[in-house]
Tab-separated table of C-alpha atoms in Angstrom:
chain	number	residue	atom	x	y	z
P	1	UNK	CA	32.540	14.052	-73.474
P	2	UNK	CA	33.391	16.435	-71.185
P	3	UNK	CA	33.306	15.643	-67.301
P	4	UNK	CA	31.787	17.358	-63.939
P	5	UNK	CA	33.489	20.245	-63.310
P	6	UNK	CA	34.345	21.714	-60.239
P	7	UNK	CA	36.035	24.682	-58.760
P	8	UNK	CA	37.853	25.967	-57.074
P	9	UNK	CA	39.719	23.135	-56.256
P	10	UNK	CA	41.366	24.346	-53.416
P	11	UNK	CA	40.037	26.909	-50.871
P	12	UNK	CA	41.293	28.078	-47.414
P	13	UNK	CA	39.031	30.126	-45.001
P	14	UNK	CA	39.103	31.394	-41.380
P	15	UNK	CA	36.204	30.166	-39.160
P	16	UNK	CA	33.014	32.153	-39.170
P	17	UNK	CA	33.909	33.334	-43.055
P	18	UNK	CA	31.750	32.453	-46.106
P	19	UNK	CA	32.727	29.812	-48.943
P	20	UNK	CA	30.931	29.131	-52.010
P	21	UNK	CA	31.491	26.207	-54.731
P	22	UNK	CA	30.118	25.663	-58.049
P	23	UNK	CA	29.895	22.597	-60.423
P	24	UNK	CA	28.619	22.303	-63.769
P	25	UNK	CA	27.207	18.743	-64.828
P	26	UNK	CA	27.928	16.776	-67.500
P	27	UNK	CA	25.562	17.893	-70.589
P	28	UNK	CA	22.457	16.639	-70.050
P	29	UNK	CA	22.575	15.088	-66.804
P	30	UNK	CA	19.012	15.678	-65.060
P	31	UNK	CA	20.484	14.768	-61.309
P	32	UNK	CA	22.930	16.789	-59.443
P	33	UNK	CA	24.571	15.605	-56.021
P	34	UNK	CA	26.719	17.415	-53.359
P	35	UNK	CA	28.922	15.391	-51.126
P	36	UNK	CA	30.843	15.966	-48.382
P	37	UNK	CA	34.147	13.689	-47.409
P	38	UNK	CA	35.574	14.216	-44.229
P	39	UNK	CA	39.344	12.843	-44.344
P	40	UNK	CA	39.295	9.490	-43.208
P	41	UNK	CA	35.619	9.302	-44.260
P	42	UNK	CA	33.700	8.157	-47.198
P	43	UNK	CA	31.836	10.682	-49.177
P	44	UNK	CA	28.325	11.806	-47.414
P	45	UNK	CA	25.791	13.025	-49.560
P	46	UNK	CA	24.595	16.428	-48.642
P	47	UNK	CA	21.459	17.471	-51.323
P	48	UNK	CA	20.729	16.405	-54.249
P	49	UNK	CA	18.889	17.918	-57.321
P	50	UNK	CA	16.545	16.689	-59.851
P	51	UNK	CA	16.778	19.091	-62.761
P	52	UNK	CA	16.453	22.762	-60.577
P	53	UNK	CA	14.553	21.259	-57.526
P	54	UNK	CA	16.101	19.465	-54.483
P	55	UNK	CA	14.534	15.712	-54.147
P	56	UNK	CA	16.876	15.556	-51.033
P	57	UNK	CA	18.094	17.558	-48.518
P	58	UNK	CA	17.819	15.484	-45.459
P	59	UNK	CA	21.671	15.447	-44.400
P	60	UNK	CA	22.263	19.361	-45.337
P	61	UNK	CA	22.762	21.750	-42.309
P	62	UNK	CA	20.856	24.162	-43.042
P	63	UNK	CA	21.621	26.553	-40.755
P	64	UNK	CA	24.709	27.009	-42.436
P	65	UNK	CA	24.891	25.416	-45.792
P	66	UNK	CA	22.631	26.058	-48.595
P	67	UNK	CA	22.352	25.062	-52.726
P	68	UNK	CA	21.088	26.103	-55.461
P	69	UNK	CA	20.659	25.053	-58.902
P	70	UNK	CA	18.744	27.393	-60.613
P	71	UNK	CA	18.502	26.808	-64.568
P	72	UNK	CA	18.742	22.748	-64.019
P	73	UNK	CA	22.265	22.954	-65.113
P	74	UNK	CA	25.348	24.169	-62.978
P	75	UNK	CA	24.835	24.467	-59.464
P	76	UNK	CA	26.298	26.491	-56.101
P	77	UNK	CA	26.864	25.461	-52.410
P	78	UNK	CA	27.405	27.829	-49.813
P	79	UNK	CA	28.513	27.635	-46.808
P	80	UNK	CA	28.282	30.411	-44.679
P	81	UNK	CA	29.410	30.769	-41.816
P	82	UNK	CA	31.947	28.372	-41.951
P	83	UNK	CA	32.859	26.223	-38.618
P	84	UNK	CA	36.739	23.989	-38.389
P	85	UNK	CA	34.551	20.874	-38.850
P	86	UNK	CA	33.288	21.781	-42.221
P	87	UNK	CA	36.988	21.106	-43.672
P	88	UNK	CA	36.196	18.790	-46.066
P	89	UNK	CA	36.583	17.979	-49.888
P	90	UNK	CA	33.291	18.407	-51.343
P	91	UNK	CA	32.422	16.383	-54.160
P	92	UNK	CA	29.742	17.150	-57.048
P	93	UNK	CA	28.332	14.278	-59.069
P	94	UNK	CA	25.657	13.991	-61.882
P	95	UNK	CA	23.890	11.219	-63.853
P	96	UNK	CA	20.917	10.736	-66.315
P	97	UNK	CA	18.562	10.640	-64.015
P	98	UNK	CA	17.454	9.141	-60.127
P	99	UNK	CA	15.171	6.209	-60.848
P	100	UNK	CA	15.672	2.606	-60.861
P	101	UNK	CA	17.556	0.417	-62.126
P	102	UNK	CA	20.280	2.825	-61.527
P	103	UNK	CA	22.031	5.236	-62.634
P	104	UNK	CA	25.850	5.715	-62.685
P	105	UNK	CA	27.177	8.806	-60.889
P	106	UNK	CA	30.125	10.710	-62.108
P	107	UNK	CA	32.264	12.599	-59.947
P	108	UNK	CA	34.254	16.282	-60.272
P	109	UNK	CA	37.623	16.194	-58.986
P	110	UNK	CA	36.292	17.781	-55.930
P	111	UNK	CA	36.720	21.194	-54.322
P	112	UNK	CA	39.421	20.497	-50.624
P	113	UNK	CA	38.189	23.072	-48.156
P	114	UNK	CA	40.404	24.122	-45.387
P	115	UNK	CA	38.874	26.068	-42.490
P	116	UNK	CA	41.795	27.442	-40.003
W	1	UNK	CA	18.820	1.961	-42.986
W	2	UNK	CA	21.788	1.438	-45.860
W	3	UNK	CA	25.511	0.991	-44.428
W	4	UNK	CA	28.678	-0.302	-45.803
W	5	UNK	CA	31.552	-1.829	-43.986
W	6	UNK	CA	35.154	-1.835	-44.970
W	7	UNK	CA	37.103	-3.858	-42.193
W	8	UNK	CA	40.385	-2.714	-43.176
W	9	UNK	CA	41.477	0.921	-43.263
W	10	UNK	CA	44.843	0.130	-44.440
W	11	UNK	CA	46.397	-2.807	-46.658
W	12	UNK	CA	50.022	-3.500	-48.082
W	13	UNK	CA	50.572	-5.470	-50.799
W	14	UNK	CA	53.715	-6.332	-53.044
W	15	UNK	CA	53.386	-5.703	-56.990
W	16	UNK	CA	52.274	-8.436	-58.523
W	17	UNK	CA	50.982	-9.816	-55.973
W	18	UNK	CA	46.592	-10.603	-55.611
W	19	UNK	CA	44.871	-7.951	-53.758
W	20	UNK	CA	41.272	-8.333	-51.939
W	21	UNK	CA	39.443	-5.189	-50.359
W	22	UNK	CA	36.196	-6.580	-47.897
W	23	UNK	CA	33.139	-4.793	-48.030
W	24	UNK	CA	30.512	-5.511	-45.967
W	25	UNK	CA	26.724	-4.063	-46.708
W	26	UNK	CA	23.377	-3.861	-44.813
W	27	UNK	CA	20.367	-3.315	-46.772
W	28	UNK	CA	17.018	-4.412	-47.073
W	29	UNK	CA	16.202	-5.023	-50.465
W	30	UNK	CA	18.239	-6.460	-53.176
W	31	UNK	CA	21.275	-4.366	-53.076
W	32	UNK	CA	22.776	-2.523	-55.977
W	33	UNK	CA	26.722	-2.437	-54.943
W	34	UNK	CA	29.639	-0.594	-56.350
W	35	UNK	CA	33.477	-0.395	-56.018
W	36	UNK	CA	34.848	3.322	-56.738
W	37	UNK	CA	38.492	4.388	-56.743
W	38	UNK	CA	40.359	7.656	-55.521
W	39	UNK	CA	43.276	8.782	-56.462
W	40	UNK	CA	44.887	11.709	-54.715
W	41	UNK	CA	43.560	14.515	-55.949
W	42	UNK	CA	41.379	12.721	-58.147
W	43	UNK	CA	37.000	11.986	-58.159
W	44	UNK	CA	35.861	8.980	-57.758
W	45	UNK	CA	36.053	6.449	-60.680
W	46	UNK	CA	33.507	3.715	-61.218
W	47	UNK	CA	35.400	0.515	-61.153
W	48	UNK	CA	32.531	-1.705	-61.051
W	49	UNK	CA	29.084	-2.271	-59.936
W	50	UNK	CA	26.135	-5.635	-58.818
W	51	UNK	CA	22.818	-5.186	-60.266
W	52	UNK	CA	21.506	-8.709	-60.735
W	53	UNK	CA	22.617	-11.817	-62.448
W	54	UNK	CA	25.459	-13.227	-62.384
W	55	UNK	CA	27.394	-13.272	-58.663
W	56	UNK	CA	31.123	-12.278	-60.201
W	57	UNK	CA	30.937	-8.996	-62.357
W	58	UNK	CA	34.322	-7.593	-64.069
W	59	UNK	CA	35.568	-4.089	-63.898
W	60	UNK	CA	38.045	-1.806	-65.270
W	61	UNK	CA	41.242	-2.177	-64.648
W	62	UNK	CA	41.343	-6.324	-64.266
W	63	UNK	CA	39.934	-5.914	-61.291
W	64	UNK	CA	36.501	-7.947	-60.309
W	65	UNK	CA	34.028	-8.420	-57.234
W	66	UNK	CA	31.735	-11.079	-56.024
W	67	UNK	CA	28.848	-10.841	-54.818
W	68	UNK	CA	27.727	-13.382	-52.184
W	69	UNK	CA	24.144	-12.645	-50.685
W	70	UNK	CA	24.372	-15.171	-47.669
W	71	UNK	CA	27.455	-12.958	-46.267
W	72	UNK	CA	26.154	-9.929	-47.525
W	73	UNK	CA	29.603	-9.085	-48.540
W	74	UNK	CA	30.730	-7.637	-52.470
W	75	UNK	CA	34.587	-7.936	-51.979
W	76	UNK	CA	37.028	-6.544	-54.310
W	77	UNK	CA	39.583	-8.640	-56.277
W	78	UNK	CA	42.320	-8.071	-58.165
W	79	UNK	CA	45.095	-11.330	-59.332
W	80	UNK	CA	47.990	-9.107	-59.717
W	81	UNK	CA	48.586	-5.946	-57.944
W	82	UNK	CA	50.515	-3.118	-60.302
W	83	UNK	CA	52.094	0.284	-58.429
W	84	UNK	CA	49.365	2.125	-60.365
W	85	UNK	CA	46.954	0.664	-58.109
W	86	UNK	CA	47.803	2.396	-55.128
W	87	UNK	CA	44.940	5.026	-54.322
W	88	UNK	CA	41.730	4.647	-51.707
W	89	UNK	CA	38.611	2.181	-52.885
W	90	UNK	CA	35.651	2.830	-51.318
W	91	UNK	CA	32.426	0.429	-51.572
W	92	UNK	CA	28.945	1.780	-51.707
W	93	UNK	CA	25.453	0.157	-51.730
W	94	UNK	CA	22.658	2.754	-53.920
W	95	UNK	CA	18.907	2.306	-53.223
W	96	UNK	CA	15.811	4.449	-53.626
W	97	UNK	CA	16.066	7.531	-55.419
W	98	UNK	CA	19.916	6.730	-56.923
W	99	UNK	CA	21.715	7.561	-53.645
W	100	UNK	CA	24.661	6.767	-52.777
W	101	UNK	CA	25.851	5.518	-49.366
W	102	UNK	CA	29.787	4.959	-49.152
W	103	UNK	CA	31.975	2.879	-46.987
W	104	UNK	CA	35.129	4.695	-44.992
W	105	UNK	CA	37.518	3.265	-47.893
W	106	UNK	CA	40.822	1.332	-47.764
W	107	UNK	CA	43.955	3.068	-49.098
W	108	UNK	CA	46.123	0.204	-50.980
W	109	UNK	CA	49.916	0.569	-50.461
W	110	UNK	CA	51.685	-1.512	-52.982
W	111	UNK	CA	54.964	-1.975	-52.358
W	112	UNK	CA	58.050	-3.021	-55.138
């Protein structure tokens, strides 16, 4: 079975430019998360999707950050414009679905952003 | 609110050699806890995880946790350390809605 994929996996920007990612799900995963970890930080989730709408977007800043995941499957997070705290690896996970008991989350390699 | 303490940031141990990671949680209902490891340049791998039941649940990788409600604490354990097992282990509590809230993580230096 094939896992989350991510990419890019590495991405370098200047401040004030735009940066997108994109993850695609393991097949037939319902829930999609985006994290963000900070170094020296563990992972903070940033939106998360049930199928193509967003259950949870509480910790997104949406002035500047936005998702999408428009056919339920693979999904998109932009940033834009992009500030020197926003370096980050940003993490995509997926599982079955978001109810209890729980569900196990599987993680992409991540995507390390770098903003100069 | 859901948080997770890890009291150490750093920890050294010599292979072959027992290894335990502390992880401290605060939540209000009956906690479902996990234990993920990162490798550099690597996701994060489910090592194990506390629904209900019995206190001391196994993982992958030898490596178990116990859960003790009166300290609300789900620390990591492993009897003997390998070089392999050198990466960052981060504990996380889940509640409503499947989410996810992580520790800061300990990086594990083992040492030959």
């Amino acid at each position: 079975e094939a896992g989350v994929a991510q990419s890019p996996r590495y991405k370098i920007i200047e401040k004030r430019q735009s940066v997108a990612f994109w993850c695609n799900p393991i097949s037939g995963h319902a829930t999609l998360y985006w994290y963000q970890q900070i170094l020296g930080q563990g992972p903070k989730l940033l939106i998360q999707f049930q199928n193509n709408g967003v259950v949870d977007d509480s910790q997104l800043p949406k002035d500047r950050f936005s998702a999408e995941r428009l056919k339920g499957v693979d999904s998109t997070l932009k940033i834009q414009p992009a500030k020197l705290e926003d370096s980050a690896v940003y993490l995509c996970a997926s599982s079955l679905v978001r109810h209890p008991p729980y569900n196990e989350q599987f993680f992409g390699p991540g995507t390390r952003l770098t903003v100069l | 609110a859901q948080s997770v303490t890890q009291p150490d940031i750093h920890i050294t141990v010599s292979e072959g050699a027992s290894l335990e990671l502390r992880c401290n949680y605060s939540y209000g209902a009956t906690p479902y806890l996990f234990w993920y490891v990162q490798s550099p340049g690597q996701g994060l791998q489910l090592l194990l995880k506390y629904f209900s039941g019995d206190t001391l649940v196994q993982g992958i990788k030898g490596f178990e946790a116990e859960f003790k409600r009166s300290q609300s604490s789900f620390n990591l354990r492993k009897p003997s350390v390998h070089w392999s097992d050198a990466a960052e282990y981060f504990c996380a509590v889940g509640g409503y809605g499947n989410k996810l809230v992580f520790g800061a993580g300990t990086i594990l230096r083992v040492k030959s």
